[in-house]
Coordinates of C-alpha atoms in Angstrom, one line a residue:
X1 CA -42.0 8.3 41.5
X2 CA -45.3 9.7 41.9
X3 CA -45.1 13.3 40.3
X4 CA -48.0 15.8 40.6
X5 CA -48.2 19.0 37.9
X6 CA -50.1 21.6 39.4
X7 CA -51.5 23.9 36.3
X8 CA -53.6 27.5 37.5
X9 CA -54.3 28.2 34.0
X10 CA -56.6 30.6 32.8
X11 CA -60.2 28.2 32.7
X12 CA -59.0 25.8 35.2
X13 CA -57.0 24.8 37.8
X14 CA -55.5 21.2 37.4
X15 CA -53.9 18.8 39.0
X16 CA -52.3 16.1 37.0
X17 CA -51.1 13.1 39.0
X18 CA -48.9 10.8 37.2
X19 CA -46.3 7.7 37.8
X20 CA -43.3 8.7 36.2
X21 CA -39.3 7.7 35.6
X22 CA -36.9 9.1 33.7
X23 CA -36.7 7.6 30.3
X24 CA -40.3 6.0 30.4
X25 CA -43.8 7.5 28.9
X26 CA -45.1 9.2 32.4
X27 CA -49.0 7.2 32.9
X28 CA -52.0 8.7 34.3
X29 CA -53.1 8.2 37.8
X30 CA -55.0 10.9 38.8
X31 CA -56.9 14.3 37.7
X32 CA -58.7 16.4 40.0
X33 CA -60.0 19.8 37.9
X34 CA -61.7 22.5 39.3
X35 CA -63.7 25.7 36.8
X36 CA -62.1 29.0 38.3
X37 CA -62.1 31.6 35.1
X38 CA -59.4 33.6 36.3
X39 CA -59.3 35.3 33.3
X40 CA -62.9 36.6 33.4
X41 CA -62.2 37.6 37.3
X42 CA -60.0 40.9 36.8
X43 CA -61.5 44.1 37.2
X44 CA -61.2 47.2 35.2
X45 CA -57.4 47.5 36.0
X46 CA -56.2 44.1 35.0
X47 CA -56.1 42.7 38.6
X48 CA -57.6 39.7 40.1
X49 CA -60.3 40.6 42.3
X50 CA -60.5 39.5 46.0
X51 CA -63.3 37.1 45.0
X52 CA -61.2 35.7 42.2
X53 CA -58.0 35.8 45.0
X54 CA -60.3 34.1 47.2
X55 CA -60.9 31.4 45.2
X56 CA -57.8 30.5 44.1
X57 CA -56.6 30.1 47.4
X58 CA -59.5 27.7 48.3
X59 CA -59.0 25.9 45.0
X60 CA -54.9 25.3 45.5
X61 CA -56.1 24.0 48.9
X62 CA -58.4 21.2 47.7
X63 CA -55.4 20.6 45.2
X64 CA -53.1 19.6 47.6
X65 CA -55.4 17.6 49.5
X66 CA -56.2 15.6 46.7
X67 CA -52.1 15.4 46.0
X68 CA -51.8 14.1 49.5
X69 CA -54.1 11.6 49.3
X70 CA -52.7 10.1 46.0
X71 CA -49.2 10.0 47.6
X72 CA -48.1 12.9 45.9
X73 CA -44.0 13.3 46.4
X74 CA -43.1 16.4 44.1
X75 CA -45.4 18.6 43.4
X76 CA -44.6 21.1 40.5
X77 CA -46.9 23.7 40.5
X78 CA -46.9 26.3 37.8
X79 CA -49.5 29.9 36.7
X80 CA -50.0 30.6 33.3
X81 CA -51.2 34.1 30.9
X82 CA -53.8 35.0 34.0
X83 CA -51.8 35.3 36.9
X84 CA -48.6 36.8 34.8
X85 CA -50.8 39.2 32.7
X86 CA -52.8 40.5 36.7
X87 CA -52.0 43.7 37.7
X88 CA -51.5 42.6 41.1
X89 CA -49.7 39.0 40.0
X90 CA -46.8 39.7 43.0
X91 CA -49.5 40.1 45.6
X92 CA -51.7 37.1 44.2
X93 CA -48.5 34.5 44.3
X94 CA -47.9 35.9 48.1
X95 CA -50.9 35.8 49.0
X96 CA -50.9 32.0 47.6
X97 CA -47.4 30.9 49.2
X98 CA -48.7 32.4 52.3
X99 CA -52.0 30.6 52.8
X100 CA -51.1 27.1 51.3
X101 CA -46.9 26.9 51.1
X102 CA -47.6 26.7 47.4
X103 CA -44.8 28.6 45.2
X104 CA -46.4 28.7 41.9
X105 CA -43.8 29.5 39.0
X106 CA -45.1 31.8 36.7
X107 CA -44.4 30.7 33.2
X108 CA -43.4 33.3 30.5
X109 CA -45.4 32.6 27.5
X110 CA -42.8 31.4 25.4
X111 CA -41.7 29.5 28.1
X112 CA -45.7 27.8 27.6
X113 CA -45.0 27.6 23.8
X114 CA -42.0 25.7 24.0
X115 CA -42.8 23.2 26.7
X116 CA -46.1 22.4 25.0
X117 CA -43.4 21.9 21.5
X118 CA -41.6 19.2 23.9
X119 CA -44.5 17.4 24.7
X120 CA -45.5 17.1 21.5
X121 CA -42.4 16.2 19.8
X122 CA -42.1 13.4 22.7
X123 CA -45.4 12.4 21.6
X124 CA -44.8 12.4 17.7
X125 CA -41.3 11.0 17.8
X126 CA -38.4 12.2 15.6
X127 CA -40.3 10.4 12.7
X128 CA -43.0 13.7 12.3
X129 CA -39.6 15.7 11.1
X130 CA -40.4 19.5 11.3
X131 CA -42.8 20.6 13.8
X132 CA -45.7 23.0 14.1
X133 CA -47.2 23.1 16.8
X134 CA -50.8 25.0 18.0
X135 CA -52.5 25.8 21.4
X136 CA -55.3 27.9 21.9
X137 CA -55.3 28.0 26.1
X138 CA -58.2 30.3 28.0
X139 CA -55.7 33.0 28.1
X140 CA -53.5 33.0 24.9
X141 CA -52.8 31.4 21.7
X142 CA -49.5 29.6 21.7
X143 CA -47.2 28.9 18.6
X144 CA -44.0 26.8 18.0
X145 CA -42.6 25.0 15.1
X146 CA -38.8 22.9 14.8
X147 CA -36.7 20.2 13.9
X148 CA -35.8 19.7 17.5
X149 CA -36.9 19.2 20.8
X150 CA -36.5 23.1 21.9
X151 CA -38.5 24.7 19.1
X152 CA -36.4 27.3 16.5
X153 CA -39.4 29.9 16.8
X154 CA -42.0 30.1 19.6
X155 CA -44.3 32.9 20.6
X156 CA -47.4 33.3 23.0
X157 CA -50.4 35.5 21.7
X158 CA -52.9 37.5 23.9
X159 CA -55.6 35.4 22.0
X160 CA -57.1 32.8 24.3
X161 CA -60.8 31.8 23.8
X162 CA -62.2 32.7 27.7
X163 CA -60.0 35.9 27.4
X164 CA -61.4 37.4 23.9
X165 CA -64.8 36.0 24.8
X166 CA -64.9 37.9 28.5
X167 CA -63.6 41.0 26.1
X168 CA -65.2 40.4 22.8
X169 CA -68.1 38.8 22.8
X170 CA -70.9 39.7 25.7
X171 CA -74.0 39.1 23.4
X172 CA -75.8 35.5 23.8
X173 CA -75.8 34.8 20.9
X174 CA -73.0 37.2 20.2
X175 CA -73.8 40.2 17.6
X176 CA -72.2 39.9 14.2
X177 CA -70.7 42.8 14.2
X178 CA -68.5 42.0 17.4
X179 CA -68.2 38.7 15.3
X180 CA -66.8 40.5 12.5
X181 CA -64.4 42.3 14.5
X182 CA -63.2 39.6 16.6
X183 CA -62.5 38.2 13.9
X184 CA -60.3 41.0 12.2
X185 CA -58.5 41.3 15.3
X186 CA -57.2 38.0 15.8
X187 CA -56.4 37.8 12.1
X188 CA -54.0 41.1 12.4
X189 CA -52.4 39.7 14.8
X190 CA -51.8 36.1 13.9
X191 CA -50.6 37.5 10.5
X192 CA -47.8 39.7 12.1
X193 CA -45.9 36.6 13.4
X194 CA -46.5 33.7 10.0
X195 CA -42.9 35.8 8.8
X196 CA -40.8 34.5 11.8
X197 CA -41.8 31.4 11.0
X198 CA -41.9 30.6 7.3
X199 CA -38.6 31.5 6.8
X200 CA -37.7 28.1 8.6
X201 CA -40.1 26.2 5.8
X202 CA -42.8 24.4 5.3
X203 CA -43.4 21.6 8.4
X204 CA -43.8 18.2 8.3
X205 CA -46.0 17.6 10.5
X206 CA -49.1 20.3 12.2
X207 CA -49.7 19.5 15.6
X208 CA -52.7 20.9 17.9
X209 CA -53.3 20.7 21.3
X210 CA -55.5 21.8 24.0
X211 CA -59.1 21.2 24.9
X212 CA -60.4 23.8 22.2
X213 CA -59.1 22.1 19.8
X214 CA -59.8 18.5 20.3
X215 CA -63.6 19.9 21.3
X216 CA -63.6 21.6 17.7
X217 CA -61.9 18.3 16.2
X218 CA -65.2 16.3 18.3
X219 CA -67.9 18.5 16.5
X220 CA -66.0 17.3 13.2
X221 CA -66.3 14.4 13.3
X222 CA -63.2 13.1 15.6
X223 CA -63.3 10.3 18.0
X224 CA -64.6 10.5 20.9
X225 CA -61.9 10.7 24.2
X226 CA -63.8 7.3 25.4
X227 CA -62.3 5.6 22.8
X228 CA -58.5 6.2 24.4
X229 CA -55.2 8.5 23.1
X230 CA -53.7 6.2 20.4
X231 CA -56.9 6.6 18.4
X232 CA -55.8 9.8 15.5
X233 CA -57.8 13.0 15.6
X234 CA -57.2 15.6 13.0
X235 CA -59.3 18.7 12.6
X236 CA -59.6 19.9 8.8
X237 CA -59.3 23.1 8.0
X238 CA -62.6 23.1 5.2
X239 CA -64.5 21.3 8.5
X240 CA -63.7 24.5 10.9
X241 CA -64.5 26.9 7.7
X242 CA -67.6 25.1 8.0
X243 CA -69.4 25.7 11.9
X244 CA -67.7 28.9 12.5
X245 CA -71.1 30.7 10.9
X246 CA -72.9 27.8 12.6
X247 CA -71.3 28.4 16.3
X248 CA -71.7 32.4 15.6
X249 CA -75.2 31.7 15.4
X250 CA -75.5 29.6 18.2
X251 CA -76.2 30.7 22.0
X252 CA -74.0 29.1 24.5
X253 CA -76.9 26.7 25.8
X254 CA -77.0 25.3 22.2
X255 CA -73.6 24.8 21.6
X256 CA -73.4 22.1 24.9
X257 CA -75.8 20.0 22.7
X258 CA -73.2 19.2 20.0
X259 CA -70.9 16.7 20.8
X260 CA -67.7 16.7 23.1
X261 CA -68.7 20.2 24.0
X262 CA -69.1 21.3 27.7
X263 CA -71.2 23.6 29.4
X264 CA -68.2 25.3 30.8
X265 CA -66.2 25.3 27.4
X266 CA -69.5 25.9 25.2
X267 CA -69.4 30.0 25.8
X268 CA -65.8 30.6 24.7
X269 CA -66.0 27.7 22.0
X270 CA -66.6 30.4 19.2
X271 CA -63.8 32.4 20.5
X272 CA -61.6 29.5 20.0
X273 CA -62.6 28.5 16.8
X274 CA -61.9 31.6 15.4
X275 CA -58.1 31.6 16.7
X276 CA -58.0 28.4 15.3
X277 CA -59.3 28.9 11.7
X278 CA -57.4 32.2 11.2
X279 CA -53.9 30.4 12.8
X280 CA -54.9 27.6 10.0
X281 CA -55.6 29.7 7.7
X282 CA -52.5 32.1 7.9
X283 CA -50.1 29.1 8.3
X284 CA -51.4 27.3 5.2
X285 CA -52.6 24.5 6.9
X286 CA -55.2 22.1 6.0
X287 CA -55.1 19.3 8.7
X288 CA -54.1 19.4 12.1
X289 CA -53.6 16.3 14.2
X290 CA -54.7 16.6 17.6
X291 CA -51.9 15.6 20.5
X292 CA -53.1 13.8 23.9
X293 CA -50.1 15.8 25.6
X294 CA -49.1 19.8 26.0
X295 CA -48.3 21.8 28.8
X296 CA -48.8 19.8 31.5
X297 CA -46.8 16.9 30.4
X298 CA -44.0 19.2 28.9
X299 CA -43.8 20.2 32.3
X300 CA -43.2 16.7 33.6
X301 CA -41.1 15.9 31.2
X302 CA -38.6 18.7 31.4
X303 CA -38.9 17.6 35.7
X304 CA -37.5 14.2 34.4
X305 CA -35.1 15.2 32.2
X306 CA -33.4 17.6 34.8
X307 CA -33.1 14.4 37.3
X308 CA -31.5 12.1 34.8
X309 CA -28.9 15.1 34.3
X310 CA -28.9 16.2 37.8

């Protein structure tokens, strides 16, 4: 069947089209993204404004348009940290189901954390043992490690890259001393979850995903996405130590010169880095590989898995 993930995150909104059946590897027929920024679109309250609300209507629209004209027949549509963490997220999803029929399901942000460790672990095979698993989204930072396919420990973070960026970081190129406290910040509160998770051991395997860290992985030294998924991507811990002074020093315009970095991404790419060398850092990790699959494919998967039980 032709399954479509619908994904209102906090950068983007994306639709993931994708021929799937229970018990195969779903394949990639279709991806339609569009640049929203909810997460930089709440006012002083915490609420999405009627610009941002606006938006996001107009965007869902085009989304299941494009869903229609790839045949489309289940649509799973799903909201991530920016709609859940809105003041006003009841009046945002009715405003949404009004307007398009769209009911988006708000997930929790373990609920992120642990689909994303299902992806990966379906990626990996049983083969990469224990599990730790990364994923720095525009909204939070999201942490799981196990044995399993439904992680032992997961937890979701208020430490996405557009989110500390929008609150962190307004200087072009940014001012050290907001540098140096973003910096501290994320730290203190990366360090207050490493005990729920060393007590299960050291993993076998350290897993990250999402498009900060493959973009950070790219300035590296990682392959480029041209040359397919099966190709391995690791970033190293000593490489990220490395170009976080460089990217501090950089302006955004700069930063969409290096390569694999977008002019959308390039403004909350320090942001990210920073989540990502303190989580490496705190974890005692050196290498991390980087997984094709996360959130959105956890998401199918989980679909698939309920029809083969159903």
């Amino acid at each position: 069947m032709r399954l479509g993930v619908l994904d209102v995150g906090s950068n983007t909104v994306h639709l993931l089209v994708v021929d799937a059946h229970p018990g195969a590897r779903p394949l990639p027929a279709h991806s339609h993204k569009a640049e929203l920024r909810l997460a930089q679109l709440l006012d002083d309250d915490g609420a999405i404004g009627p610009e941002g609300v606006d938006k996001l209507v107009s965007v869902v629209h085009e989304a299941l348009q494009a869903a229609e004209d790839k045949g489309v027949e289940d649509l799973l549509p799903f909201a991530t940290s920016a709609v859940r963490e809105a003041g006003n997220a009841d009046d945002v999803l009715a405003r949404v189901r009004e307007e398009t029929g769209v009911e988006l399901q708000v997930l929790t942000g373990e609920e992120e954390a642990r689909l994303t460790f299902l992806a990966a672990r379906r990626w990996f095979g049983w083969s990469a043992g224990k599990l730790l698993v990364l994923d720095i989204g525009g909204g939070s930072l999201e942490i799981a490690y196990g044995l399993d396919e439904d992680p032992d420990a997961a937890v979701s973070l208020p430490l996405g890259a557009g989110r500390l960026t929008a609150a962190w970081l307004p200087g072009d190129p940014p001012d050290p001393d907001d540098v140096r406290a973003l910096r501290r910040h994320v730290r203190t509160e990366i360090a207050r979850t490493v005990g729920e998770f060393s007590r299960f051991g050291t993993p076998d395997h350290v897993v990250a995903t999402s498009k900060t860290f493959r973009q950070l992985a790219r300035i590296g030294g990682a392959a480029r996405s041209a040359e397919g998924l099966y190709v391995q991507r690791e970033l190293k811990r000593q490489s990220l130590e490395s170009w976080v002074p460089r990217l501090a020093g950089m302006t955004a315009a700069e930063r969409t010169e290096l390569p694999g970095v977008s002019e959308g991404r390039a403004g909350q790419l320090l942001a990210g880095a920073l989540v990502a060398e303190a989580a490496m850092d705190l974890f005692g990790v050196d290498r991390a590989e980087i997984c094709p699959w996360a959130l959105r494919e956890g998401v199918i998967l989980r679909r698939l898995d309920h029809m083969v039980s159903g």
